[in-house]
Short mmCIF file of C-alpha atoms and ligand atoms in Angstrom, two decimals:
data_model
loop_
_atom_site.label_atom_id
_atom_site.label_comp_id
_atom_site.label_asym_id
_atom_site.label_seq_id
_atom_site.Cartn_x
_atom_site.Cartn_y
_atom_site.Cartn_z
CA UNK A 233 0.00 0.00 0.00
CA UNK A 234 2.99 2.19 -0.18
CA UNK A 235 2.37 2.82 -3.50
CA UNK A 236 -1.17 3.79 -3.14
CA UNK A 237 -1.00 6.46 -0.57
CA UNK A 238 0.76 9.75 0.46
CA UNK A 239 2.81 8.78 3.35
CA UNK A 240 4.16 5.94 1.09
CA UNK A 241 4.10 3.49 4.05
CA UNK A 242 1.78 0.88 4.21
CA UNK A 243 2.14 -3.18 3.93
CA UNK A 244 0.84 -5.24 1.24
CA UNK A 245 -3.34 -5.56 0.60
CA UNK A 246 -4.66 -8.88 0.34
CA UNK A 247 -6.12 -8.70 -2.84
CA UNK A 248 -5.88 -4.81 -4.84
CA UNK A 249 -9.00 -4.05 -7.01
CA UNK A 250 -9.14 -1.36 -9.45
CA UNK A 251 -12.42 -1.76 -11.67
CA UNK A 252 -12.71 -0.82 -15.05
CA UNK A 253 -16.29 1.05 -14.70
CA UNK A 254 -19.13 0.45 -12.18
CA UNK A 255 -20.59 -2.85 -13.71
CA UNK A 256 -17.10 -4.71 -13.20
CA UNK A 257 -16.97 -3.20 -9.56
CA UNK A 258 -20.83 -4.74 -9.22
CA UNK A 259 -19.50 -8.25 -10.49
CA UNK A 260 -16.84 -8.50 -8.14
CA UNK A 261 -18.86 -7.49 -5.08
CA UNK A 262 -21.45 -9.88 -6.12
CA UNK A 263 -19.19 -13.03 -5.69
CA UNK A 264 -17.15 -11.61 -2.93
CA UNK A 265 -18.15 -13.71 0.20
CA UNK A 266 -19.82 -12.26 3.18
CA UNK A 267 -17.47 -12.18 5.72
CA UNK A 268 -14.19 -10.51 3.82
CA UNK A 269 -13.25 -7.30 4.41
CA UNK A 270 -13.78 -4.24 2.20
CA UNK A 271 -11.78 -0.76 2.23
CA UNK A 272 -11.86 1.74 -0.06
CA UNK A 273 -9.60 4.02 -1.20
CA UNK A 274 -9.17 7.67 -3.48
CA UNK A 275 -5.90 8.75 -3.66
CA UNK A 276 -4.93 7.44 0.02
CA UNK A 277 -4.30 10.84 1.13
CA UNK A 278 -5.72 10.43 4.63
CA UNK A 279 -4.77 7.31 5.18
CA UNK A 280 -2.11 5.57 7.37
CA UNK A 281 -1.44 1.75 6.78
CA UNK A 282 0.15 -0.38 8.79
CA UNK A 283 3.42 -1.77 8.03
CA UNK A 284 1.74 -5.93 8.03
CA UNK A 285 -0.29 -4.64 5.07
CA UNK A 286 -4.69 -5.03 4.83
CA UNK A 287 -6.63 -8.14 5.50
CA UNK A 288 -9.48 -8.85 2.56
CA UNK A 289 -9.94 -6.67 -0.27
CA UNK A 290 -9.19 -2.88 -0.97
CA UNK A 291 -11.15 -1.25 -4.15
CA UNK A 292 -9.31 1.57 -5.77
CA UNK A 293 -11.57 3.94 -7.25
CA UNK A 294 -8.86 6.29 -9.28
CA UNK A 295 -9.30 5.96 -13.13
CA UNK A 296 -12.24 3.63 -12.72
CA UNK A 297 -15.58 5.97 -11.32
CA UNK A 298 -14.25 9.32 -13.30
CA UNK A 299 -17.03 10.86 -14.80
CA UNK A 300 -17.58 14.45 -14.28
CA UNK A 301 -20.52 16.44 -16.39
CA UNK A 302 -22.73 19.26 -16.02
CA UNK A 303 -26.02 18.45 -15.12
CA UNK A 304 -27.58 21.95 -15.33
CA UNK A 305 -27.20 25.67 -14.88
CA UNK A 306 -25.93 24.84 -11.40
CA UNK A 307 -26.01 21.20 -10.70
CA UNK A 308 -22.74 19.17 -11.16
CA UNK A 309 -22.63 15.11 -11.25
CA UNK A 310 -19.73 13.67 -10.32
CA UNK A 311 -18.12 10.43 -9.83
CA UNK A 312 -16.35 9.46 -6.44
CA UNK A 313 -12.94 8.15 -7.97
CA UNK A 314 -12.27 11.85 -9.95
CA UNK A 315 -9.47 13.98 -8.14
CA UNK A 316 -11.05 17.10 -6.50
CA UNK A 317 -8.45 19.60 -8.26
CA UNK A 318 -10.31 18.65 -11.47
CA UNK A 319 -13.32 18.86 -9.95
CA UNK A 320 -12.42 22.41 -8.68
CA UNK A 321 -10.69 22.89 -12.40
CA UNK A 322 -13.75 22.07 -14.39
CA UNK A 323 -16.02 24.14 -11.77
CA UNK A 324 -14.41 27.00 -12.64
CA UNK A 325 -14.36 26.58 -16.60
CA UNK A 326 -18.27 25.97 -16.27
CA UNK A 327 -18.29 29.42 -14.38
CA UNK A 328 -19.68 27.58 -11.00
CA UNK A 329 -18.34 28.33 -7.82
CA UNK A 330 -17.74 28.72 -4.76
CA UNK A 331 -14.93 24.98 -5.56
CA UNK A 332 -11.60 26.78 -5.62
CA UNK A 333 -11.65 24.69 -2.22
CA UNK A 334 -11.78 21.67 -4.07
CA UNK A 335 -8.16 22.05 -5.25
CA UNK A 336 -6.68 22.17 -2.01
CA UNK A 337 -7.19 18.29 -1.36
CA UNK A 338 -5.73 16.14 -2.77
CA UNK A 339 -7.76 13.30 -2.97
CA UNK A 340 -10.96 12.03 -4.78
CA UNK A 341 -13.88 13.02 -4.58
CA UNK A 342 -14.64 9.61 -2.57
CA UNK A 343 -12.51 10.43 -0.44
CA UNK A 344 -13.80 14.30 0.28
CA UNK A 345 -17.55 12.22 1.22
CA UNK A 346 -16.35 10.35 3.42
CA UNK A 347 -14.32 12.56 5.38
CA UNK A 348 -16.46 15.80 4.39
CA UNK A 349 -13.52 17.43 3.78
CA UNK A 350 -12.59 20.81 3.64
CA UNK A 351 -10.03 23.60 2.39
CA UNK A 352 -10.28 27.53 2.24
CA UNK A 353 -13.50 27.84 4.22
CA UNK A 354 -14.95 25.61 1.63
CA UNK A 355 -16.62 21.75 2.88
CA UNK A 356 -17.33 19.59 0.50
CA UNK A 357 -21.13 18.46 2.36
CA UNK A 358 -22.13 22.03 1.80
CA UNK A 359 -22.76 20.95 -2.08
CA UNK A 360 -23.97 17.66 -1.80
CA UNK A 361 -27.59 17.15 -3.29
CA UNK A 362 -27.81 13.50 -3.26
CA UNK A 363 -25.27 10.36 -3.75
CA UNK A 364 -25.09 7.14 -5.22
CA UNK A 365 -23.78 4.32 -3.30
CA UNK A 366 -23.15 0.48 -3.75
CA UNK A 367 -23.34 -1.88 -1.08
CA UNK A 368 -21.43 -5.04 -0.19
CA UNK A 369 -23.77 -7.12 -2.73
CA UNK A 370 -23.37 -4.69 -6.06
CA UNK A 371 -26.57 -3.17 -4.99
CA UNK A 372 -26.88 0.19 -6.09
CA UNK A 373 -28.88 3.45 -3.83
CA UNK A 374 -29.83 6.72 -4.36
CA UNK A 375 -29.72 8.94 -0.87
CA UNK A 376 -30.56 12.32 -0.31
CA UNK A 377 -27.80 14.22 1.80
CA UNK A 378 -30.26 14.73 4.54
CA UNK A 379 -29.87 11.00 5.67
CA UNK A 380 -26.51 11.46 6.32
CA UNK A 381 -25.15 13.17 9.67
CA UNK A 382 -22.44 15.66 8.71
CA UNK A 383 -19.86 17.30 11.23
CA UNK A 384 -16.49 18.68 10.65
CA UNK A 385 -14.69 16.17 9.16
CA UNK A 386 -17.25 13.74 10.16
CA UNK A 387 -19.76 11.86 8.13
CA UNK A 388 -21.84 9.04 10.02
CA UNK A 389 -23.67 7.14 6.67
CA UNK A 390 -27.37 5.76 7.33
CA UNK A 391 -25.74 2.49 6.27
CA UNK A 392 -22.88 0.86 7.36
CA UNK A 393 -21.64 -1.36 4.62
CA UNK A 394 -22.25 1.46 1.49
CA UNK A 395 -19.34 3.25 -0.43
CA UNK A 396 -20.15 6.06 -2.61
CA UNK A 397 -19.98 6.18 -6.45
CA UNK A 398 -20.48 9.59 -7.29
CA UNK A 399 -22.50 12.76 -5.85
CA UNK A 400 -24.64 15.87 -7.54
CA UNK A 401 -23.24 18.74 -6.56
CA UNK A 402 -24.56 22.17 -6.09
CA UNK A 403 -22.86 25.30 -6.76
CA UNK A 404 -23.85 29.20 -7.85
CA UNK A 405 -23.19 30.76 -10.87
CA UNK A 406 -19.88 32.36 -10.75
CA UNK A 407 -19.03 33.59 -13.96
CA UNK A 408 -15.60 35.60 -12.94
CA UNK A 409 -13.73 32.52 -11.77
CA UNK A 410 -10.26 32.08 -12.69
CA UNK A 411 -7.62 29.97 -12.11
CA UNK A 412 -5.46 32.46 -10.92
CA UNK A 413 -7.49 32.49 -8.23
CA UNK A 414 -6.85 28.95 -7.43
CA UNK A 415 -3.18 29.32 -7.97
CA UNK A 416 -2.84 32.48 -5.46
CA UNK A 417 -4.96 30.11 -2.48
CA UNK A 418 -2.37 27.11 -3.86
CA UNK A 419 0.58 29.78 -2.95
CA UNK A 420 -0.78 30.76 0.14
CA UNK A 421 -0.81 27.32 1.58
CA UNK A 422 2.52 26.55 0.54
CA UNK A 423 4.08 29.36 2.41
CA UNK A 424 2.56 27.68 5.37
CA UNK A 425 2.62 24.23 4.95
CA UNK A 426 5.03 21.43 3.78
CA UNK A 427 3.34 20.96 0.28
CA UNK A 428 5.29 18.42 -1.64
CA UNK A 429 6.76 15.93 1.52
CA UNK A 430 5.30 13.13 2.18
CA UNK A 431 2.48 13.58 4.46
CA UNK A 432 -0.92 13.05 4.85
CA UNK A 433 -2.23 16.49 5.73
CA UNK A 434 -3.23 17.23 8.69
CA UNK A 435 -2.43 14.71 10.96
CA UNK A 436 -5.44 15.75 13.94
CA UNK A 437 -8.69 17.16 13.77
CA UNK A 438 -8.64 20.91 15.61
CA UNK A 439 -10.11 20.79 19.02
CA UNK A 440 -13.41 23.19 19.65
CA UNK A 441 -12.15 26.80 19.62
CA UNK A 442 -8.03 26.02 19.38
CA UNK A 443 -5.96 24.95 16.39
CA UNK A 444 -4.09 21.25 16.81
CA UNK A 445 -1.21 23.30 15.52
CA UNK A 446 -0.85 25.52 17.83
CA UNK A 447 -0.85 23.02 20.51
CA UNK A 448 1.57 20.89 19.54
CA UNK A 449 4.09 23.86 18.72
CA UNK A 450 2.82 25.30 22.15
CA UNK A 451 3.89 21.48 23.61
CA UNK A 452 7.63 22.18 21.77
CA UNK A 453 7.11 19.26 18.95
CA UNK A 454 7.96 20.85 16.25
CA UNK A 455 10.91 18.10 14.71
CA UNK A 456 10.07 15.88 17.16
CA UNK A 457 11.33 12.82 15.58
CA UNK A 458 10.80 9.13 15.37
CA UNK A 459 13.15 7.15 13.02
CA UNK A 460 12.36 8.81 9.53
CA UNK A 461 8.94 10.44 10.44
CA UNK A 462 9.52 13.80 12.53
CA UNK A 463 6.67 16.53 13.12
CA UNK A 464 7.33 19.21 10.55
CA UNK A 465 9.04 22.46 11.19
CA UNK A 466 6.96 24.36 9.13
CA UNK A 467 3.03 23.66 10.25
CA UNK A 468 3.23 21.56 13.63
CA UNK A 469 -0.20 19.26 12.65
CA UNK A 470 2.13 17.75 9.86
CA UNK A 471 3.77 14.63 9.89
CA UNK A 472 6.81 14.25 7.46
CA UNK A 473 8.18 10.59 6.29
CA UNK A 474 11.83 11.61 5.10
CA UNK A 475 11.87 8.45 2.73
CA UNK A 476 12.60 5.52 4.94
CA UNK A 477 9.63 5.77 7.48
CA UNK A 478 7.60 2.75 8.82
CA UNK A 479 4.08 3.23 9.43
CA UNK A 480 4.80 2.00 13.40
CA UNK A 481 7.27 5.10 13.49
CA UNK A 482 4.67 7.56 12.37
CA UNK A 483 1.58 5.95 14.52
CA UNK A 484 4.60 6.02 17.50
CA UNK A 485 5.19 9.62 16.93
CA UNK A 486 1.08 10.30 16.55
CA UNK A 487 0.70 8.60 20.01
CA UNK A 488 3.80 10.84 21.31
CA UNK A 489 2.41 13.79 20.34
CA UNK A 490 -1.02 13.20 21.54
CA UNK A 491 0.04 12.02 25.19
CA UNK A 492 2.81 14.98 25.46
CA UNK A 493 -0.32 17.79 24.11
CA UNK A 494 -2.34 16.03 26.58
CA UNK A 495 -0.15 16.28 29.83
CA UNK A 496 0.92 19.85 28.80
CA UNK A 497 -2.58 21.75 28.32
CA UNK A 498 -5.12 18.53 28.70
CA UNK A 499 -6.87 18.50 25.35
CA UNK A 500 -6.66 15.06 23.62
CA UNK A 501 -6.34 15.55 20.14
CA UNK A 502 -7.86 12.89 17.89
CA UNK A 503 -6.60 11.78 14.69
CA UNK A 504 -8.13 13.24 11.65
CA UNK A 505 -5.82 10.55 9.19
CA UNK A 506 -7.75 6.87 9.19
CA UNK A 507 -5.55 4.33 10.48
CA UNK A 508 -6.07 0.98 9.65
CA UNK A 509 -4.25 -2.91 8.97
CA UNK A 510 -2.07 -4.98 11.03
CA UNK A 511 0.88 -4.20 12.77
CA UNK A 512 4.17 -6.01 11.87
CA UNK A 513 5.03 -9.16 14.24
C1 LIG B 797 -0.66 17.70 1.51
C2 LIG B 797 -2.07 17.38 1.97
C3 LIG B 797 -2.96 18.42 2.22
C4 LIG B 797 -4.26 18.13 2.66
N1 LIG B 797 -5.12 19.17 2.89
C5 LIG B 797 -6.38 18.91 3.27
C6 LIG B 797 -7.31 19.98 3.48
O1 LIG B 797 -7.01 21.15 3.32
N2 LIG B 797 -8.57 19.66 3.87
C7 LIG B 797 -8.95 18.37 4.06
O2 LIG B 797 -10.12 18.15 4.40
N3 LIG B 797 -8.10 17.34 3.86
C8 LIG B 797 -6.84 17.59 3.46
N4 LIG B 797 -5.97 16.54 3.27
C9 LIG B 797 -6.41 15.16 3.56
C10 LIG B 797 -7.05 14.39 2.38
O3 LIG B 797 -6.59 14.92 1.14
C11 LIG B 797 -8.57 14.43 2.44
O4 LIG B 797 -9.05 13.82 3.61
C12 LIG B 797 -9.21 13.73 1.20
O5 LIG B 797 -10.59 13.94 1.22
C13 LIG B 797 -8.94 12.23 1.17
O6 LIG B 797 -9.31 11.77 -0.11
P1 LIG B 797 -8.69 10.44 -0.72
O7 LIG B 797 -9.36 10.18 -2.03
O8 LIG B 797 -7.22 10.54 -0.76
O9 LIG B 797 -9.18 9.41 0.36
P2 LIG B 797 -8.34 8.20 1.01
O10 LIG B 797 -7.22 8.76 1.81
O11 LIG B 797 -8.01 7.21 -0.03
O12 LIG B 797 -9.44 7.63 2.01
C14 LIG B 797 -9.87 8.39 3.11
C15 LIG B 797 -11.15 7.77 3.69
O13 LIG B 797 -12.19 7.90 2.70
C16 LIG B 797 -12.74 6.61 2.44
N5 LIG B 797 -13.15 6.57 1.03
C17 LIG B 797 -12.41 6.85 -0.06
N6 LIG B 797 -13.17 6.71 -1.16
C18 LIG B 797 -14.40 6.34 -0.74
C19 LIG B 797 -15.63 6.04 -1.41
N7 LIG B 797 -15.74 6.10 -2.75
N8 LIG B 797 -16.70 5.69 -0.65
C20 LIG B 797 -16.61 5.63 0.70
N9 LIG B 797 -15.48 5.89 1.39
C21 LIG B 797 -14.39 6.25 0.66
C22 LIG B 797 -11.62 5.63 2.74
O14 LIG B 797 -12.12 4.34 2.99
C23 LIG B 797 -10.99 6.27 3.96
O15 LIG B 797 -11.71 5.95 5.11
C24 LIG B 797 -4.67 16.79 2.84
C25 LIG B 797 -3.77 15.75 2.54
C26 LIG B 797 -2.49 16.03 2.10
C27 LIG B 797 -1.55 14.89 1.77
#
């Protein structure tokens, strides 16, 4: 899974699926038995693996669900396995804003569902008319965003075993958008954060009324390190793998950080990244 996700740590998956279009992903769920594990995965930009690699079956969605079309003056459909910069690209050619946000993650648009992610003052839930899903059969649903619960980085789905395929998306008529405007908000985050190292974002979800960043600098973390994963100089809710990194040295220096923030000004910060997998024996 090192291959498939930003950190570049990660053991080996079971069995790595990357369907050609929706009716091949159907197929395979149909056969797949019962009791085997299923994870998804965009672009595996929030996502820590362990180093002993995923029991049962992940399903890629990049290159497979990546249609994207305009389904009137202001609707948008899109699939969940298209990257959101596109998404945010397109947006703008069509004249439909506010989704400059869209091009500061960068993941799918999968991925921005399920974690109703967020950039710029922008969340991604804000423009969500209805979804498609499949379940763990092939079965495919339409759902209205009001039966999910949506929270800051927090979605809670009405089903448990559903993934989504794709979403309609709302947006207003913004005729003046540019990409210039994307590239200045691009330029603005690199000044503050460590775009282009290996990371997965940020690493914790901010605490009511505080900034995770500010507490861990306030805790003196910044380039704390473990092995090849230290806490980056430059925005304190990063985590940097310098090359070599195992995912136990970055989930070591996760559980550091969150023990020392919690003994110094008693907030326990909770991970924003999804860990999941087997440690190595
Ligand atoms: C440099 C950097 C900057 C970042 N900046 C931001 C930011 O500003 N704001 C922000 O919110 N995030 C940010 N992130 C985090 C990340 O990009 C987002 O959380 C993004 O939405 C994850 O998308 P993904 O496709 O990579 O999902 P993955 O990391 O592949 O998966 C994340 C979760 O989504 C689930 N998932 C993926 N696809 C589907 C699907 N089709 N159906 C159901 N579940 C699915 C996975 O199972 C997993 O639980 C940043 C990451 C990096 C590396």
């Amino acid at each position: 899974m090192s291959r498939h996700t930003s950190w570049h740590v990660g053991g080996p998956a079971e069995v790595f699926f990357n369907p050609r279009d929706r009716s091949e992903l159907a197929a395979f769920l149909r056969v797949l038995a019962p009791d085997v594990p299923i994870h998804w995965i965009g672009l595996g930009s929030n996502l820590l693996v362990r180093d002993g690699g995923l029991k049962g079956v992940v399903i890629a969605t990049q290159g497979a669900l990546d249609r994207l079309e305009r389904r009137s003056e202001t609707t948008v459909f899109c699939e969940a396995g298209v990257p959101c910069a596109l998404l945010a690209r397109q947006c703008i050619k069509w004249g439909l804003g506010p989704a400059e946000f869209f091009a500061g993650i960068p993941g799918t648009l999968g991925g921005a569902l399920a974690m109703n992610a967020g950039a710029f003052g922008g969340e991604t839930w804000r423009h969500v008319v209805d979804v498609q899903t499949i379940d763990r059969h092939g079965k495919e649903h339409a759902r209205a965003a009001a039966e999910y619960q949506v929270s800051y980085r927090h979605v809670v789905a009405p089903e448990r075993d559903e993934w989504f395929l794709g979403a309609n998306l709302t947006f207003e008529r913004q005729p003046g958008a540019h990409e210039d405007e994307v590239r200045a908000l691009l330029a603005r985050r690199k000044a503050s954060q460590p775009i282009g190292e290996w990371s997965c974002g940020s690493v914790f979800t901010n605490p009511p009324g505080d900034h995770a960043a500010r507490l861990i600098e306030a805790a003196g973390l910044k380039g704390y390190r473990v092995g090849d994963a230290s806490v980056s100089v430059k925005h304190a809710n990063f985590i940097i793998n310098h090359g070599q990194a195992r995912a136990a040295e970055i989930e070591q220096l996760i559980e550091y950080v969150q023990t020392t923030v919690e003994r110094q000004h008693s907030v326990r910060l909770q991970p924003e990244v999804r860990i999941l997998g087997e440690a190595l024996r």
